[in-house]
Tab-separated table of C-alpha atoms in Angstrom:
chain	number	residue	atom	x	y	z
A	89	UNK	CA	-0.011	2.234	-18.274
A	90	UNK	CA	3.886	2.479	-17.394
A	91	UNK	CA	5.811	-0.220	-15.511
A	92	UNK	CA	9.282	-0.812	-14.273
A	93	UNK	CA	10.866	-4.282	-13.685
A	94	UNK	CA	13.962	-4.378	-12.207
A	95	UNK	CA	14.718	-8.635	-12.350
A	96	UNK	CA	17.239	-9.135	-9.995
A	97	UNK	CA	16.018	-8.727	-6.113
A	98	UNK	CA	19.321	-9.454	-4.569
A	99	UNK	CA	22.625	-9.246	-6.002
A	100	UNK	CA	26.294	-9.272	-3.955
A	101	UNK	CA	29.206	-8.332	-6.018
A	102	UNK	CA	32.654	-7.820	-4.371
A	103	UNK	CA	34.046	-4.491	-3.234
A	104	UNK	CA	36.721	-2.912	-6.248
A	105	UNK	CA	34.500	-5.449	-8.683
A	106	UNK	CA	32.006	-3.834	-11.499
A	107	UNK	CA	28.187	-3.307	-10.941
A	108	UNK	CA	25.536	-3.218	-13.495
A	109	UNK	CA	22.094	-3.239	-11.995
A	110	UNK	CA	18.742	-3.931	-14.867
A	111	UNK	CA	15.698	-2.253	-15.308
A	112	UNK	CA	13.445	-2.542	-17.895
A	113	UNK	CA	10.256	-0.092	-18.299
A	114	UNK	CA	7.018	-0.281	-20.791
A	115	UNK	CA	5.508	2.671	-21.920
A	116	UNK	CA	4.672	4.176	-25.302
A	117	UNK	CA	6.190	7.589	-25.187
A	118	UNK	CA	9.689	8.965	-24.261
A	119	UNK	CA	9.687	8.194	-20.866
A	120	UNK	CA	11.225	9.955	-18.064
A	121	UNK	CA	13.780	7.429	-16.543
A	122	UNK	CA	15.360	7.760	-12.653
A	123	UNK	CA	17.297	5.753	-10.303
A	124	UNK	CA	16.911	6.250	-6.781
A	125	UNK	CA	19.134	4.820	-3.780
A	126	UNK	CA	17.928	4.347	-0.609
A	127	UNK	CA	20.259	3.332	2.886
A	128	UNK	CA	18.811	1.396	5.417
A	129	UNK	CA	16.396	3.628	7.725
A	130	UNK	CA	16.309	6.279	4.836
A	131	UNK	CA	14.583	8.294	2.260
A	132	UNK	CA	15.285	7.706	-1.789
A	133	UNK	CA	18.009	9.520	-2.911
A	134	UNK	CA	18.767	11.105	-6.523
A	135	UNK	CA	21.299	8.807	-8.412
A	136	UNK	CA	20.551	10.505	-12.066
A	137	UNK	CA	18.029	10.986	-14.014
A	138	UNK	CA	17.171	10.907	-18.009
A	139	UNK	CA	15.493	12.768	-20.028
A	140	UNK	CA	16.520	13.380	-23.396
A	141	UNK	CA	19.965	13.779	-25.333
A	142	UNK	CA	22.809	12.010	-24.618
A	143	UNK	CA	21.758	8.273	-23.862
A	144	UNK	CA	24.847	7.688	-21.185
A	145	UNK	CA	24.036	10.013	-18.267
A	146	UNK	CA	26.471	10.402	-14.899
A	147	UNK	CA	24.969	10.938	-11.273
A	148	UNK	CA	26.342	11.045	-8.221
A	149	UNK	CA	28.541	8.982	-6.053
A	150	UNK	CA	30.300	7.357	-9.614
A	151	UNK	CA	27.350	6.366	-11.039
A	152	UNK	CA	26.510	6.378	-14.524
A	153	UNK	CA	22.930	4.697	-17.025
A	154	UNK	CA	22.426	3.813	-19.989
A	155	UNK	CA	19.049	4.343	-22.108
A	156	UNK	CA	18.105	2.068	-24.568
A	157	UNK	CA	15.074	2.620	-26.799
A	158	UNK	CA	15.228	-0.779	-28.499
A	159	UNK	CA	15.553	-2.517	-25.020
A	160	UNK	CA	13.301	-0.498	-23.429
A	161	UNK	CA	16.024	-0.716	-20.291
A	162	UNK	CA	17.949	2.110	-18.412
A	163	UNK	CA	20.728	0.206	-16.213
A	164	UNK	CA	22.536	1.761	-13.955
A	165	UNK	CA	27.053	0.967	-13.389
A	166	UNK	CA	29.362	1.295	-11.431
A	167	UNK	CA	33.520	0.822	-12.335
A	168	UNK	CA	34.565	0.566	-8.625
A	169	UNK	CA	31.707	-0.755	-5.926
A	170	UNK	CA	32.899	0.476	-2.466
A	171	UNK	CA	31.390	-1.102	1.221
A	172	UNK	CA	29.449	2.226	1.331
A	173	UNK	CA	27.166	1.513	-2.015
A	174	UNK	CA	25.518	-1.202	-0.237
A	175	UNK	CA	21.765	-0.217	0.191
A	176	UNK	CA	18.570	-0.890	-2.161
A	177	UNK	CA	18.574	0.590	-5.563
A	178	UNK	CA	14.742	1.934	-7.433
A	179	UNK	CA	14.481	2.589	-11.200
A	180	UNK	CA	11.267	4.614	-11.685
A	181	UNK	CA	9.705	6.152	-14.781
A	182	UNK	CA	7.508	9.255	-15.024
A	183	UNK	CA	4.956	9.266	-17.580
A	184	UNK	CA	2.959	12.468	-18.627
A	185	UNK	CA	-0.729	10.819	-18.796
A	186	UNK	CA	-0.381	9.329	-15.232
A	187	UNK	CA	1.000	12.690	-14.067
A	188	UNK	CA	3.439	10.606	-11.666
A	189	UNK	CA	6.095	8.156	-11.229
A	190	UNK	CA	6.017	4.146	-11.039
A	191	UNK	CA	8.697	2.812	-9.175
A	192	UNK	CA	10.449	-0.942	-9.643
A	193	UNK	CA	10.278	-3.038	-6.665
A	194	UNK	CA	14.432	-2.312	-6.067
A	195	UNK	CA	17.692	-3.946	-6.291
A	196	UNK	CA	19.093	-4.897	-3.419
A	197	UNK	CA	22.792	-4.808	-3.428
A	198	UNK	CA	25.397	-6.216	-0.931
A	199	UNK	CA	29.251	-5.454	-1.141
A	200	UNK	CA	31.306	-8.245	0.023
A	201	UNK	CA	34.762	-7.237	1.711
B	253	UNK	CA	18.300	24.559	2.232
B	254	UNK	CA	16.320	22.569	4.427
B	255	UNK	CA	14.614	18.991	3.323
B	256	UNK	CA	11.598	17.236	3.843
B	257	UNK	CA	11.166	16.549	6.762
B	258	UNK	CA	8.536	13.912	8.348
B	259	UNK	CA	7.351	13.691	12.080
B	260	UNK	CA	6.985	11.392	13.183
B	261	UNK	CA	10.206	8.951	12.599
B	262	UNK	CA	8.181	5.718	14.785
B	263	UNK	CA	4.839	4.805	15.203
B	264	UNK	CA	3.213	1.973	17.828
B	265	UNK	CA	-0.368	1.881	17.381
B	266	UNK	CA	-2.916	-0.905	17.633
B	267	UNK	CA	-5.592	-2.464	15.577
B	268	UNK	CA	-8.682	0.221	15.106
B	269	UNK	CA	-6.824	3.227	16.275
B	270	UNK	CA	-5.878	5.854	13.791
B	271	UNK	CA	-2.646	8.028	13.216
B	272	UNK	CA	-2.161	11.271	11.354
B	273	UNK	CA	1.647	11.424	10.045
B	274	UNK	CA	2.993	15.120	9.189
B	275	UNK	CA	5.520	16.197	5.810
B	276	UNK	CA	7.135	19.642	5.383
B	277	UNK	CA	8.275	19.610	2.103
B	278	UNK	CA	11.615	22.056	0.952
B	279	UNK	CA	10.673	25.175	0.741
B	280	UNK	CA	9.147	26.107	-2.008
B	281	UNK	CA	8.093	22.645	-3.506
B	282	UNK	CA	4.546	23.424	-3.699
B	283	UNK	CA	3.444	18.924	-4.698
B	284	UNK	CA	4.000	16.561	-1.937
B	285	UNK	CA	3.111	13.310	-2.388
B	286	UNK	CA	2.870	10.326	-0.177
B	287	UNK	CA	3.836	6.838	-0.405
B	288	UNK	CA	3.844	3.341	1.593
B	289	UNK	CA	7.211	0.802	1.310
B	290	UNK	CA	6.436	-2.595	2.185
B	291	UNK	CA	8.797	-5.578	1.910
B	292	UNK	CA	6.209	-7.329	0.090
B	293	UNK	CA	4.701	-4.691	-1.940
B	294	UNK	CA	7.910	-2.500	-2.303
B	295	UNK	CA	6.940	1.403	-3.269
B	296	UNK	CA	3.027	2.098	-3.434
B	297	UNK	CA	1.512	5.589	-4.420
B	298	UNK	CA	-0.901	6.763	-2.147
B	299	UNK	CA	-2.039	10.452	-3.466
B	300	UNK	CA	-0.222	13.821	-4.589
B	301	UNK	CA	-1.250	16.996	-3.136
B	302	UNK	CA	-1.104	20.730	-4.958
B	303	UNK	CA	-2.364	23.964	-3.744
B	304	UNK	CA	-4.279	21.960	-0.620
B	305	UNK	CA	-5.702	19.730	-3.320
B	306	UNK	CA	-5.524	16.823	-4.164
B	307	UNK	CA	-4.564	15.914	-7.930
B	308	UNK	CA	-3.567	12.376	-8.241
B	309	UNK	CA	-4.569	9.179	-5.852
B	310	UNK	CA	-3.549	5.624	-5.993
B	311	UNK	CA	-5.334	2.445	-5.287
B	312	UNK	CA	-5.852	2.507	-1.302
B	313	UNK	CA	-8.552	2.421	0.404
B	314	UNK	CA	-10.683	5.098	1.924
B	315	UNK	CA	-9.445	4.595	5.234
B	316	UNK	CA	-6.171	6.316	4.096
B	317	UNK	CA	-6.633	10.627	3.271
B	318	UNK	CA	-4.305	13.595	3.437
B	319	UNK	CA	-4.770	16.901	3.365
B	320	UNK	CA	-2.419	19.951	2.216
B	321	UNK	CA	-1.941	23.486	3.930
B	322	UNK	CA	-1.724	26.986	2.776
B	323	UNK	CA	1.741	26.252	3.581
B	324	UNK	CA	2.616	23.010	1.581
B	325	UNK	CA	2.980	21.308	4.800
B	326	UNK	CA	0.738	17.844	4.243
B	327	UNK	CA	-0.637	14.955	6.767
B	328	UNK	CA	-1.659	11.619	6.062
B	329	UNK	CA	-4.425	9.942	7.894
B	330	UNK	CA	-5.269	6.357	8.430
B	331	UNK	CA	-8.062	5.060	10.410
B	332	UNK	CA	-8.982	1.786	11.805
B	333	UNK	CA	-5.695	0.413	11.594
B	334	UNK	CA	-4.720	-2.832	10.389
B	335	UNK	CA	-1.665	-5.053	10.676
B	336	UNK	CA	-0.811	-4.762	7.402
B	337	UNK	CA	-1.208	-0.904	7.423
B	338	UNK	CA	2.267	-1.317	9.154
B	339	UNK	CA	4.929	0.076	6.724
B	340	UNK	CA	7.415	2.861	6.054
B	341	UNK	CA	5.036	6.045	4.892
B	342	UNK	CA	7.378	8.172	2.981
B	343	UNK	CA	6.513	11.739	1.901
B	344	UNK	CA	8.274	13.252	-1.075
B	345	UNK	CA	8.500	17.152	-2.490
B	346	UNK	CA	8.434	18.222	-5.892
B	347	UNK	CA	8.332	21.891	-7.356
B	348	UNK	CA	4.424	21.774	-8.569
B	349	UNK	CA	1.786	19.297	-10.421
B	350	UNK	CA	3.460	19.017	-13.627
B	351	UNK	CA	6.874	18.372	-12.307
B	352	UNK	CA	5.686	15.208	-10.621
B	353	UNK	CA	6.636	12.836	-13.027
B	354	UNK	CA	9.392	14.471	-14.989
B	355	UNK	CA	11.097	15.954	-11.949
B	356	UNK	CA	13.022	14.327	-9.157
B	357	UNK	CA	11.398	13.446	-6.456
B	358	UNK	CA	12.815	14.758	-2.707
B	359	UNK	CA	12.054	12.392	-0.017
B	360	UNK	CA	12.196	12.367	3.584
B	361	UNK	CA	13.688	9.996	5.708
B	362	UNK	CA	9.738	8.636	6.193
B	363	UNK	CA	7.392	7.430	8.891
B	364	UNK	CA	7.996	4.262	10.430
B	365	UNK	CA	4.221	2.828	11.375
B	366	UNK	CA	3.718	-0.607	13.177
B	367	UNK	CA	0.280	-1.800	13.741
B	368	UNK	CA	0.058	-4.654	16.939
């Protein structure tokens, strides 16, 4: 069966300073990797998604992942964190023989000013 | 276009009682599926709907069902609430049964239920 693990619960990183957020996943075939954001009071929102191809893919809002097969991890950056990133961040995969989704139990992330 | 949308936003109920919690999905997502957010258990999958039926359920009990319409428009149903029944219920759309793990998912802003 998949599984995501996303190891940091909390992290607080300065506004203007870098952001790399982990998430590892386990499962035997190509997965389908995601990273959702979600604001307090809110649905998940699309960051990016991968599939196949190029292993650096951009999303939304300045966001960019990396897939690595021989780290099984998909992390998501960020240059430039601004006030307005602050929410909880999901990495889910999507395996064929489950026919859905797993989600990580989320990053939270706090901007300081 | 219009997105999911979930009715609805709060819930008070008490212990016993039962609650029926609506999704529209966007239109023409034909999969909606349904899941609880907990601070303690983060995102659980309750069951996927297609075509009024449904193709995928995750480890809840019975006392938690849905149902799908001719429409795509799904409820959830739990009955004989508990306290820790209280969560956020979200809903989410996809374009059909095969899409539901290599598609994104659309979510609504979700169901807040609290059990006293």
């Amino acid at each position: 069966a998949q599984s995501v693990t996303q190891p940091d619960i909390h992290i607080t990183v300065s506004e203007g300073a870098s952001l790399e957020l982990r998430c590892n996943y386990s499962y035997g075939a190509t997965p389908y990797l995601f990273w959702y954001v979600q604001s307090p009071g809110q649905g998940l929102q699309l960051l990016l998604k991968y599939f196949s191809g190029d292993t650096l893919v951009q999303g939304i809002k300045g966001f960019e992942a990396e897939f690595k097969r021989s780290q099984s991890s998909f992390n998501l950056r960020k240059p430039s964190v601004h006030w307005s990133d602050a929410a909880e961040y999901f990495c889910a995969v999507g395996a064929q023989d489950a026919g859905k989704s797993t989600f990580g139990d989320g990053t939270t992330l706090t901007v300081k000013p | 276009k219009a997105g999911v949308t979930q009715t609805p936003r709060y819930l008070i109920k008490t212990r016993g009682q039962q609650v029926t919690l609506s999704c529209s999905p966007i239109s023409g997502h034909r999969s909606v599926s349904w899941y609880q957010q907990t601070p303690g258990q983060g995102l659980q999958f309750l069951f996927e709907y297609f075509s009024e039926t449904q193709r995928n359920k995750g480890n809840f009990p019975g006392r938690f069902s849905g149902r799908q319409f001719s429409n795509s428009r799904s409820e959830m149903n739990v009955s004989t609430l508990e306290l820790g029944d209280s969560a956020l219920y979200l809903c989410a759309s996809s374009l059909g049964p095969r899409q539901l793990y290599n598609s994104p998912l659309h979510f609504g802003n979700g169901t807040r239920l609290t059990v006293t």
